[in-house]
Coordinates of C-alpha atoms in Angstrom, one line a residue:
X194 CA -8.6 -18.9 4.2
X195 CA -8.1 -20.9 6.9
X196 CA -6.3 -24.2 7.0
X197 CA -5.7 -27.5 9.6
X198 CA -2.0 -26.2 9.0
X199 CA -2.2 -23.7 11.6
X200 CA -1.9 -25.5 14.0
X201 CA 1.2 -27.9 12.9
X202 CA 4.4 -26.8 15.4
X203 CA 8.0 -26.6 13.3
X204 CA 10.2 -26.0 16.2
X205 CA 8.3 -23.5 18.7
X206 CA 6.3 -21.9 15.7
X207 CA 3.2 -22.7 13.3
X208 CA 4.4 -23.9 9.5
X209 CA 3.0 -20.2 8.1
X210 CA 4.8 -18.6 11.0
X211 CA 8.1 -18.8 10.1
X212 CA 10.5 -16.4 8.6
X213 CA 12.2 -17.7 5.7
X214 CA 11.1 -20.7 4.5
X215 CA 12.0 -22.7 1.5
X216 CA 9.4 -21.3 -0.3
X217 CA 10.5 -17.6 0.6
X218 CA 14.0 -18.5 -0.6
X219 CA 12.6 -19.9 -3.8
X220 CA 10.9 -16.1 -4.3
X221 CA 14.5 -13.8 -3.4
X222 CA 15.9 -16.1 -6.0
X223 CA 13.0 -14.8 -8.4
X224 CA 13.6 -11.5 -7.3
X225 CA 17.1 -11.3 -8.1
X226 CA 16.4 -12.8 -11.3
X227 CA 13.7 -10.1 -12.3
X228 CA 16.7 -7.7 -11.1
X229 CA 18.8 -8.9 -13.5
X230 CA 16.4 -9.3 -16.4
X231 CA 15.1 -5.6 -16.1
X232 CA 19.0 -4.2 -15.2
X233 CA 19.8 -6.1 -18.7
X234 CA 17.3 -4.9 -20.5
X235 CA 18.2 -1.2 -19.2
X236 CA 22.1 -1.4 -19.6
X237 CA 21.6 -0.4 -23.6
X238 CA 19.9 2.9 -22.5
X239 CA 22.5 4.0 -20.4
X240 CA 25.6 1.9 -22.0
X241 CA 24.6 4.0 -25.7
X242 CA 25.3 7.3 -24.4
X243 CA 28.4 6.4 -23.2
X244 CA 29.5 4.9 -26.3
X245 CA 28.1 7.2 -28.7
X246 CA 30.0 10.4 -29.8
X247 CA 28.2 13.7 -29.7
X248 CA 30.6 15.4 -31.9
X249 CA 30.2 16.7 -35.3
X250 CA 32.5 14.1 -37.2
X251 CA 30.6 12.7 -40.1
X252 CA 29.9 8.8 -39.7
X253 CA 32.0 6.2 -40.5
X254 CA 30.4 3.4 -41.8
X255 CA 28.9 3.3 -37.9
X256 CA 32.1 2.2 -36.7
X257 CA 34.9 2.9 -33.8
X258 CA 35.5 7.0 -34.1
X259 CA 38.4 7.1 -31.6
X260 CA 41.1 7.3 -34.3
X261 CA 43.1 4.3 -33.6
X262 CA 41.7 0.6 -33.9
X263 CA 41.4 -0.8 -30.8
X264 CA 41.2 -4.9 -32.3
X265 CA 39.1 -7.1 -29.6
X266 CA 39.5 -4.6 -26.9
X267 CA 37.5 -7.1 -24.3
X268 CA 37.9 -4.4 -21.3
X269 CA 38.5 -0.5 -20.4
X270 CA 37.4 0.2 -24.2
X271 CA 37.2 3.8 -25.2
X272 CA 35.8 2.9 -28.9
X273 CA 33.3 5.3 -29.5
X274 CA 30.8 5.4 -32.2
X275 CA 28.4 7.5 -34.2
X276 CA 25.3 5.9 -34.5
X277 CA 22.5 7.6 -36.3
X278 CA 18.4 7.9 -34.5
X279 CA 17.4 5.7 -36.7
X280 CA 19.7 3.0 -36.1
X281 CA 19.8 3.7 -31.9
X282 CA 15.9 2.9 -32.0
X283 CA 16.3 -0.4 -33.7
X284 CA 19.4 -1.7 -31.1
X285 CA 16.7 -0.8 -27.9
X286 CA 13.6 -1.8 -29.7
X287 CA 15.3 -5.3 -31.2
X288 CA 15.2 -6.9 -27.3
X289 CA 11.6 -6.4 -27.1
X290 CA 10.8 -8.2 -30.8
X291 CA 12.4 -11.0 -29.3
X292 CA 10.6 -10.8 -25.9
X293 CA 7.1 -10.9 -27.1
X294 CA 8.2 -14.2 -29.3
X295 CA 8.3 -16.5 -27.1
X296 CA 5.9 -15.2 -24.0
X297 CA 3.2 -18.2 -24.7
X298 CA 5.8 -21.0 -25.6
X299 CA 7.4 -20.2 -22.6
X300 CA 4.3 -20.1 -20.1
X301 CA 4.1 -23.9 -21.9
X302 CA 7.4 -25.5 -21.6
X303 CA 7.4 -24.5 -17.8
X304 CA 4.5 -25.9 -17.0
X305 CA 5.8 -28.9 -19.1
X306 CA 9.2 -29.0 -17.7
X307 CA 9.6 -27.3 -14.6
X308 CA 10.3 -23.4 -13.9
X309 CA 13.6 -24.1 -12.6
X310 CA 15.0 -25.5 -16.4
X311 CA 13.9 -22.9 -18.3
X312 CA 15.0 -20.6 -16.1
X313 CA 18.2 -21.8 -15.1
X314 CA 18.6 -22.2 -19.3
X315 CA 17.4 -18.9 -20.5
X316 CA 19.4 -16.6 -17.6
X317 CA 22.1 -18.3 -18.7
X318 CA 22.0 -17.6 -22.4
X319 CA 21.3 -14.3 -21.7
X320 CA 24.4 -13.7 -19.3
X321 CA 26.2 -14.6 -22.4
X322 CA 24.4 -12.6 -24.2
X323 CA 25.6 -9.8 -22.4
X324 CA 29.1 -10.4 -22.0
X325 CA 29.8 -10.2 -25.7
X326 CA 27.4 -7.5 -26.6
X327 CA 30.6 -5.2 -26.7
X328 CA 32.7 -7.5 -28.6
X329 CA 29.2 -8.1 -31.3
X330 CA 29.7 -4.3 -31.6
X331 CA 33.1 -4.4 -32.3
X332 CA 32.5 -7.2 -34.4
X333 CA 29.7 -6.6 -36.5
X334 CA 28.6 -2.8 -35.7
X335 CA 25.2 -2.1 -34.6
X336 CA 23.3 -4.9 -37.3
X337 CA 25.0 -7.5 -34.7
X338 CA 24.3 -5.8 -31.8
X339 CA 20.2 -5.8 -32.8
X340 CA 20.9 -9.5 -33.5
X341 CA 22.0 -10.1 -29.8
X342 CA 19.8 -8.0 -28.1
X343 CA 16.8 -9.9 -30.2
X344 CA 18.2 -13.4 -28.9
X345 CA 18.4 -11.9 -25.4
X346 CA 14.5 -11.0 -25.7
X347 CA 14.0 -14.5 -26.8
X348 CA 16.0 -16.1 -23.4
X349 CA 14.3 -13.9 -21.1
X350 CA 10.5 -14.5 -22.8
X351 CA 9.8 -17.4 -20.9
X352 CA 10.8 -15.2 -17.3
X353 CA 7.7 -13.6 -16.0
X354 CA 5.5 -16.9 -17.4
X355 CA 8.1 -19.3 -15.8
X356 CA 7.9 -17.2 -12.4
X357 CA 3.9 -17.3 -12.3
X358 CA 4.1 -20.8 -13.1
X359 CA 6.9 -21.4 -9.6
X360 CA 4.7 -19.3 -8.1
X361 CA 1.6 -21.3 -8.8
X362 CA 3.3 -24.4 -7.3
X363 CA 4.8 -22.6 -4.2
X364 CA 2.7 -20.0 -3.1
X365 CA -0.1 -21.1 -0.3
X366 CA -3.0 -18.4 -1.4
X367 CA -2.8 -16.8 2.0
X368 CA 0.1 -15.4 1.0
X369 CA 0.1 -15.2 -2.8
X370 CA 0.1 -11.5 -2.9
X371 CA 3.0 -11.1 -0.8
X372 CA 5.0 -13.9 -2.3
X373 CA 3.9 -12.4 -5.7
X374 CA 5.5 -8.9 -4.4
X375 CA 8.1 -10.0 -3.3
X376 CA 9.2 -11.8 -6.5
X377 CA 8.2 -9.1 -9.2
X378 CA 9.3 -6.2 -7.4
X379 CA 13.2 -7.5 -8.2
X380 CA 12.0 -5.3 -11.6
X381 CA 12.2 -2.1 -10.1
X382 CA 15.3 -2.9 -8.0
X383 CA 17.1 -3.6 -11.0
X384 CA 16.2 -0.8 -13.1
X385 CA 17.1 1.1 -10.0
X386 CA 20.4 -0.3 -9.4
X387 CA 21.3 0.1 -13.4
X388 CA 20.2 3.7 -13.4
X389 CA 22.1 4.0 -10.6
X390 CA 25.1 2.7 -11.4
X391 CA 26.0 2.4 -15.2
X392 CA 26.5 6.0 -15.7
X393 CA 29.5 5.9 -13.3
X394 CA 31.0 2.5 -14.3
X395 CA 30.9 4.0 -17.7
X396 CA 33.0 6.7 -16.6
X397 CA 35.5 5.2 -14.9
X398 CA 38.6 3.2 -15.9
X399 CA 36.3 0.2 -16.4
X400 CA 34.6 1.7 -19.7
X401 CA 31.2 1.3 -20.8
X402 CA 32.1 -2.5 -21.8
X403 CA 32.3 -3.1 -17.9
X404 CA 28.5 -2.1 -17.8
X405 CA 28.2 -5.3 -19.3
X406 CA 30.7 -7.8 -18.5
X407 CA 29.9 -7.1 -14.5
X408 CA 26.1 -7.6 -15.3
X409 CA 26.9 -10.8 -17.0
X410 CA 28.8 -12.0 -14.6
X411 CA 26.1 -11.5 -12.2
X412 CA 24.2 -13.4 -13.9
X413 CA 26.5 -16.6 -14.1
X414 CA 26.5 -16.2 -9.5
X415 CA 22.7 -16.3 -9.9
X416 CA 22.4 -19.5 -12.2
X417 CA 24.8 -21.6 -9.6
X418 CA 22.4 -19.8 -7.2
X419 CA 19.1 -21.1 -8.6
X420 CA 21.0 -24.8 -9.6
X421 CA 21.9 -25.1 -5.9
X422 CA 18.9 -23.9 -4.3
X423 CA 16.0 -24.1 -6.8
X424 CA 13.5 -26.2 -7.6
X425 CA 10.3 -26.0 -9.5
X426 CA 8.0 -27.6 -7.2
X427 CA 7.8 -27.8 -3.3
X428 CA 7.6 -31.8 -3.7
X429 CA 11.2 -31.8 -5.6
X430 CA 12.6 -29.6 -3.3
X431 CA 15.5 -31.9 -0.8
X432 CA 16.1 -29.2 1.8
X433 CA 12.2 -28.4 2.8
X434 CA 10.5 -29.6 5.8
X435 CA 7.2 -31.8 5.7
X436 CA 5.8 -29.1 7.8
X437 CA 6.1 -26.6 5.4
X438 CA 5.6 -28.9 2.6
X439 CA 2.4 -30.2 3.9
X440 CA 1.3 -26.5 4.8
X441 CA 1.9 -25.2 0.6
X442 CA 0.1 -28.5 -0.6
X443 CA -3.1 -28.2 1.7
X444 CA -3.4 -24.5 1.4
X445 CA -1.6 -23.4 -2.7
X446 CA -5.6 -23.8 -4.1
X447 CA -8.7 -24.7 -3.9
X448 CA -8.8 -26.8 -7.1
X449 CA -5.9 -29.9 -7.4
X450 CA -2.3 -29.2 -8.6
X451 CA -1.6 -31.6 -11.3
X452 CA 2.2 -32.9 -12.1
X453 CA 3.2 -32.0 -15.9
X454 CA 2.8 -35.5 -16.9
X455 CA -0.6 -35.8 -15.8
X456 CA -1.4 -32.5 -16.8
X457 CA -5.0 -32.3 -19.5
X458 CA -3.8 -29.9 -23.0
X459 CA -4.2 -26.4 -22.5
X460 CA -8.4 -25.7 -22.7
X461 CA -7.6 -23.2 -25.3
X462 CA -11.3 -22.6 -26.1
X463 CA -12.1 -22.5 -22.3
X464 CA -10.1 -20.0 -21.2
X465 CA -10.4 -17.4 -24.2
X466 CA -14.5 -17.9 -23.5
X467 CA -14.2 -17.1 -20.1
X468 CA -14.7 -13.6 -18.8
X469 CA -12.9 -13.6 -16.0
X470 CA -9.7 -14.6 -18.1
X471 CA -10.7 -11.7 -20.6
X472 CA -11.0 -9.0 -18.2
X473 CA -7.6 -9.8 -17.1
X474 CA -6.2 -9.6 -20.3
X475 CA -7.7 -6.2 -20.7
X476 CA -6.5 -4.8 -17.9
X477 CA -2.7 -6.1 -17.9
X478 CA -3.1 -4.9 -21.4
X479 CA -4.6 -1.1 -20.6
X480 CA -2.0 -1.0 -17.4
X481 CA 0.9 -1.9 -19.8
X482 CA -0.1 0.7 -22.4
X483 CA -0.1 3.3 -19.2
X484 CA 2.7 2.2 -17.7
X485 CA 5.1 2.4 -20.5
X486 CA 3.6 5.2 -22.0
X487 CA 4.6 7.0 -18.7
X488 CA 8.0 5.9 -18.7
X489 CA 9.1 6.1 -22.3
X490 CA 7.5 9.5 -23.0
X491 CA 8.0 11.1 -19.5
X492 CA 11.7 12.7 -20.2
X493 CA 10.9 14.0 -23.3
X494 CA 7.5 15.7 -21.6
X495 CA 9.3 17.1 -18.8
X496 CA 12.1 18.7 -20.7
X497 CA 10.1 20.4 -23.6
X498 CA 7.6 21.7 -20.8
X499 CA 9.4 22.0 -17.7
X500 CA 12.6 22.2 -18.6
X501 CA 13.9 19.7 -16.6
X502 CA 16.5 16.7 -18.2
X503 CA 15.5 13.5 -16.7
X504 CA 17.7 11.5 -18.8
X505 CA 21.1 13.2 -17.0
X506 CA 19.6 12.9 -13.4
X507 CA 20.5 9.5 -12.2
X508 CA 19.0 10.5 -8.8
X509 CA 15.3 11.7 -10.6
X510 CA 15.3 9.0 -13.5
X511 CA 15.2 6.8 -10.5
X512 CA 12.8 8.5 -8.6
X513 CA 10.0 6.3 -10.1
X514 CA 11.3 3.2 -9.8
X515 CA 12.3 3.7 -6.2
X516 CA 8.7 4.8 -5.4
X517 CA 7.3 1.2 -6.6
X518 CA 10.0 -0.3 -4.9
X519 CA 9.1 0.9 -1.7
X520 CA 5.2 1.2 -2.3
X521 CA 5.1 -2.3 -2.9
X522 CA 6.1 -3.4 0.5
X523 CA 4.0 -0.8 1.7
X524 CA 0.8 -2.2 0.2
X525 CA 1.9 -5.9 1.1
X526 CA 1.6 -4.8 4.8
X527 CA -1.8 -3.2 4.0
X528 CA -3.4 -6.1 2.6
X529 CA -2.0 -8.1 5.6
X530 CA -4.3 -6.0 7.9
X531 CA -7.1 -6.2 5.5
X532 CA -6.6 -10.0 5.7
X533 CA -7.3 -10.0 9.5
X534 CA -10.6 -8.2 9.4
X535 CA -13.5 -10.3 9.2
X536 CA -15.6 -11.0 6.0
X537 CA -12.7 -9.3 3.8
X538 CA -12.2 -12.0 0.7
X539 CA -10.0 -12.3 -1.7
X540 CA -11.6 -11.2 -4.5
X541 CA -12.8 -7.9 -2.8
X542 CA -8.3 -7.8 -1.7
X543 CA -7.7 -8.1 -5.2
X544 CA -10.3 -5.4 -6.7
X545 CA -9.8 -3.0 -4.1
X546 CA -6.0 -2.7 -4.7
X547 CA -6.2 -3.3 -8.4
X548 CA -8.2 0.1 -8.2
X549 CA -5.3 1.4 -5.8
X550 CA -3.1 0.9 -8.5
X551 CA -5.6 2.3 -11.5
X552 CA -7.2 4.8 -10.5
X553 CA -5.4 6.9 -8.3
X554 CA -2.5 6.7 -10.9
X555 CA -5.3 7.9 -13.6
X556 CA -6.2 11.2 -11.7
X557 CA -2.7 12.1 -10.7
X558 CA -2.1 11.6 -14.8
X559 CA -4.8 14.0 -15.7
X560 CA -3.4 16.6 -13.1
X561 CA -0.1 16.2 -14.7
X562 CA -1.0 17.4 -17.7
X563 CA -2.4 20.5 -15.3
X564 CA 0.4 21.7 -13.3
X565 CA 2.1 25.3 -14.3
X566 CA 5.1 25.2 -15.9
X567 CA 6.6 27.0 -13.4
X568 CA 6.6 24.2 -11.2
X569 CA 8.9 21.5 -12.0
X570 CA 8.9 19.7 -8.5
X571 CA 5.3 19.5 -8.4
X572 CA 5.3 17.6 -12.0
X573 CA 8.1 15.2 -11.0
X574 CA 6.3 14.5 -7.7
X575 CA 3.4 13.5 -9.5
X576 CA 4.8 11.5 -11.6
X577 CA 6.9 9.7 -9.1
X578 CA 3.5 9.0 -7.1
X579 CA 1.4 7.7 -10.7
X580 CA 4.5 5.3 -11.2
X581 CA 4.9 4.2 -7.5
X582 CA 1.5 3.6 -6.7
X583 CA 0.7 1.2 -9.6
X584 CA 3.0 -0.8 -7.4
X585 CA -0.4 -1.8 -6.1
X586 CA -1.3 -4.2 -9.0
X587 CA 1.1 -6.5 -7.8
X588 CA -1.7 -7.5 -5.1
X589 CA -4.1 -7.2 -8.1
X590 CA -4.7 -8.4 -11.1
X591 CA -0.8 -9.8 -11.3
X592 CA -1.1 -12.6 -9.4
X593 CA -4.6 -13.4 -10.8
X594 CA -3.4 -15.9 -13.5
X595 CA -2.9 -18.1 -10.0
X596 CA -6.2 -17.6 -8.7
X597 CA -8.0 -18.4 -11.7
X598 CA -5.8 -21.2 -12.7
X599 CA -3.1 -22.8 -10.9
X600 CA -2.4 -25.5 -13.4
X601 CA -2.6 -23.1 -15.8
X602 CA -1.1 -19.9 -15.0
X603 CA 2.3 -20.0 -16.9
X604 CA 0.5 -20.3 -20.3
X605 CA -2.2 -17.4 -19.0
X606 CA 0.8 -15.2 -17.8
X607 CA 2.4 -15.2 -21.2
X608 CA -0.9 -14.6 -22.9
X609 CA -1.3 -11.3 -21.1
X610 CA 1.8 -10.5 -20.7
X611 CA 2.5 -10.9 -24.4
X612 CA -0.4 -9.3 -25.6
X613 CA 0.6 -6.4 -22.7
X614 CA 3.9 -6.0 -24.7
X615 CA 2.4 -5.8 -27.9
X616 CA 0.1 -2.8 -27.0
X617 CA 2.6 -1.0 -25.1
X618 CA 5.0 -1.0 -27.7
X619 CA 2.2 0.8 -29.4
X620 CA 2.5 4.0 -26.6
X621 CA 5.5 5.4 -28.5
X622 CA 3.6 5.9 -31.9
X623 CA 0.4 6.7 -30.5
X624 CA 2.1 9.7 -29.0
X625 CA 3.8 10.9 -32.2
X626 CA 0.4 9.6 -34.0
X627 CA -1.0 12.3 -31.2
X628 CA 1.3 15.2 -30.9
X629 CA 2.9 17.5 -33.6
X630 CA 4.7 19.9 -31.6
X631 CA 6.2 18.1 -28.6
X632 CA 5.9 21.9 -26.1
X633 CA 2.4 22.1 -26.8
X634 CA 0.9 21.6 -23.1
X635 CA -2.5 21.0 -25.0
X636 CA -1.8 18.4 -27.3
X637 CA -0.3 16.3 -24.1
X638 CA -3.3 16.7 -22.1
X639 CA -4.9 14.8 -24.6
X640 CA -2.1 12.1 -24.5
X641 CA -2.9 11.8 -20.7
X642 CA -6.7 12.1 -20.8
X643 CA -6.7 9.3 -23.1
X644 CA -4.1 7.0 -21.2
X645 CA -6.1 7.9 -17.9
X646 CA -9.5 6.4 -20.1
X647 CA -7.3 3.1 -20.8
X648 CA -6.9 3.2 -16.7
X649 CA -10.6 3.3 -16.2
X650 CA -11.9 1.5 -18.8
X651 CA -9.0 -1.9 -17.6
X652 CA -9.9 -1.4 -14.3
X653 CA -13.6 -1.1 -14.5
X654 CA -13.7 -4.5 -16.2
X655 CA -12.0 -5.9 -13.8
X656 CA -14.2 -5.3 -11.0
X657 CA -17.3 -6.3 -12.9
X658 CA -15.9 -10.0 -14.2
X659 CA -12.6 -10.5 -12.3
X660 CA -12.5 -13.5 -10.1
X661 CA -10.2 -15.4 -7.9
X662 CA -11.9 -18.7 -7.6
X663 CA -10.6 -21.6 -9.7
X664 CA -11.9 -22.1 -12.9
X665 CA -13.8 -24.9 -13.8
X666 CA -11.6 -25.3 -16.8
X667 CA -8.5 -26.0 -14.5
X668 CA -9.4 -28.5 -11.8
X669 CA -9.5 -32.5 -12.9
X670 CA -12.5 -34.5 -11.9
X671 CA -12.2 -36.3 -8.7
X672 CA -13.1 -39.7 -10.2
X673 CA -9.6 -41.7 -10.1
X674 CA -9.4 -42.5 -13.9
X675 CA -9.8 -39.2 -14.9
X676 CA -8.1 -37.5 -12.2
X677 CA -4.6 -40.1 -13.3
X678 CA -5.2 -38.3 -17.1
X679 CA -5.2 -35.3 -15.3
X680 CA -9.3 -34.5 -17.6
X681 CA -10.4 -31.2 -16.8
X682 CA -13.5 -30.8 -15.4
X683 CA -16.5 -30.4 -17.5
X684 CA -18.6 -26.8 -16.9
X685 CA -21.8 -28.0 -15.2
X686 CA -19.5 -29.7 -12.6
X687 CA -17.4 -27.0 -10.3
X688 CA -18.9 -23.6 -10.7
X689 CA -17.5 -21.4 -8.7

């Protein structure tokens, strides 16, 4: 796409030339926000070994086993408890119960309000959240602890809906993939850093507590971050340049960007007719179901078969993330020398690395389920390349909410997104709906044939009805009275 905007001069270089912009500043603040969500939402994983005891004392009522009551031991604790399976499951699964809640109001309420408010609002709540997670223990034993972590899924619901929604409003679609990137991949940089990290906070004079309190504080640096430097639209913005402002507005969409007051109600009916929408709600649902199935299901694969204990190698638990880390950048240079060949569109950019990030990851599942079991470092490469190189989604059907609808995309985020959630919760129990005896190599080739078919089958949809052309359900009419009431435009008027 190419806009008048090229040639405007900001200082010795073209508006879309420069560095760091505004609108690059706006997406490092979304990245370090994803960091924090996902290194939150990881903390419990590592934070409960710590603090459980692996000795054989019968349990206490769940309860601080250390032998002396520590009282409201804010920092350096040493309480240890003895929390059953059952109960362990419900204090990691109670954050994502929450989550999935409020995925749709959130997509709503930012395209209402602003990103910046409900973001600035819910990373803030959920800082808090996580500085007296320890004390809830303490407090109330692991009932209150499920009780915090279930608000903390409700504060960070809104996140990846909020973010689509910023994005929407500051990302020209030149660069909508690499801005896209560059925001989401704070996820794996997060989880990285977490992995890497809580185990030895933990086990230092800090405590496990501190795995906590440092993350929350973290958190409060970033909201006095976003306050300062944030805001949800380029036109609200005080620091950016007309340049650069006048290069987002001509060259964000081909439809028009309405403001939230002139904004038509959500064209519910519209968008749940429309195939394009539908094949991206398949797909972010089959890559979900994947995704987590891979990382939830992995360690206990690779230790009954292999032999080999992800969960106590910092360095190989991490191996995964890292991988998407990096092969996201990677890919965001690739499509940039797609971009400059003649004839390449969009839509053929976002197809061709949607199958990048499908089905490549599908075959290297199904010879996973292949290699001997003599050899370990070829399993753990393999999966380290299926999780890395789904990093090429990002440039696929992730930022396609934006394509499709601009206006829009908050509340189409956290329709997929929540349904996403919903169905890879489900990857857990269809694997011990699947397998009996967790060393029989047989029994997980199945698992993996059938995850590999979810791959295909999302995918293939996609190509056949995925777009990246604005809906006719998103654009107002260009008559001035209906434009004001922000009327979306009828069917037989913008087909695209």
């Amino acid at each position: 796409m190419t806009t008048t905007l090229t040639m405007v001069k900001t200082g010795g270089k073209y508006a879309n030339e420069k560095f760091l912009g505004v609108r690059h500043v706006q997406c490092i603040l979304c990245f370090f926000c994803l960091a924090l969500c996902y290194a939150w939402r990881a903390n419990l994983s590592v934070a409960i070994v710590a603090m459980t005891d692996n000795s054989t004392k019968p349990i206490q009522n769940n309860t601080d086993l250390s032998g002396e009551d520590p009282g409201l031991d804010l920092f350096g604790s040493q309480s240890v408890y003895n929390f059953t399976k059952k109960q362990g499951s419900w204090m990691l699964s109670s954050f994502f119960i929450g989550y999935v809640v409020t995925q749709v109001p959130g997509g709503y309420i930012a395209q209402k309000y602003g990103a910046k408010s409900i973001l600035m609002y819910g990373l803030t709540i959920a800082a808090v959240l996580t500085m007296i997670s320890p004390l809830s223990l303490q407090l109330g034993g692991w009932f209150a602890l499920c009780c915090v972590r279930f608000a903390m899924g409700l504060s960070q619901g809104a996140v990846h809906p909020a973010t689509h929604a910023l994005l929407a409003k500051w990302s020209p679609a030149e660069e909508r993939g690499l801005l896209g990137t560059l925001c989401y991949s704070g996820a794996q940089f997060g989880t990285v850093v977490m992995l890497a990290t809580a185990g030895f906070i933990a086990d230092s004079f800090l405590g496990w507590p501190s795995i906590f309190y440092l993350g929350g504080a973290c958190g409060f640096l970033w909201v006095l971050c976003w306050f300062i430097f944030a805001a949800s639209t380029p036109e609200e913005h005080r620091m950016i340049s007309p340049e650069e402002l006048k290069f987002i507005t001509d060259s964000r969409s081909d439809g028009k960007i309405q403001s939230a007051e002139k904004l038509a109600p959500t064209p519910w009916k519209a968008i749940f007719s429309s195939a394009s929408f539908m094949s991206l709600l398949v797909v972010h649902c089959t890559h979900m179901f994947g995704y987590w199935l891979l990382l939830t299901q992995m360690p206990t694969y690779m230790k009954n078969i292999y032999k080999v204990d992800i969960k106590q190698s910092a360095l190989v638990s991490s191996l995964p993330y890292m991988a998407m880390l990096l092969m996201s950048f990677f890919f965001v240079w690739l499509s940039k020398v797609l971009q400059r060949k003649e004839g390449m569109s969009l839509t053929f950019n976002r197809k061709i690395f949607n199958s990048i990030g499908h089905w490549i990851p599908m075959f290297s599942l199904i010879a996973l389920g292949y290699v001997p079991q003599d050899n370990a470092p070829l399993a753990v490469t393999l999966l380290t390349l299926t999780v890395g190189i789904s990093a090429a989604t990002y440039l696929g059907f992730q930022v396609n909410h934006i394509d499709l609808s601009p206006n829009y995309a908050g509340t189409l985020m956290g329709l997929t997104n929540g349904a996403a959630n919903v169905l890879s919760a489900m990857a857990p129990l269809f694997v011990g709906w699947m397998i009996e005896d967790d060393k029989n190599v047989d029994e997980w080739r199945t698992v993996f044939l059938l995850a590999a078919a979810f791959y295909f089958v999302g995918n293939l949809l996609f190509v056949i009805f995925g777009r990246t052309d604005v809906q006719w359900w998103d654009s107002p009419r260009d008559n001035k009275d209906d434009a004001e009431q922000g009327t979306p435009l009828a069917p037989n008027v913008q087909v695209k």
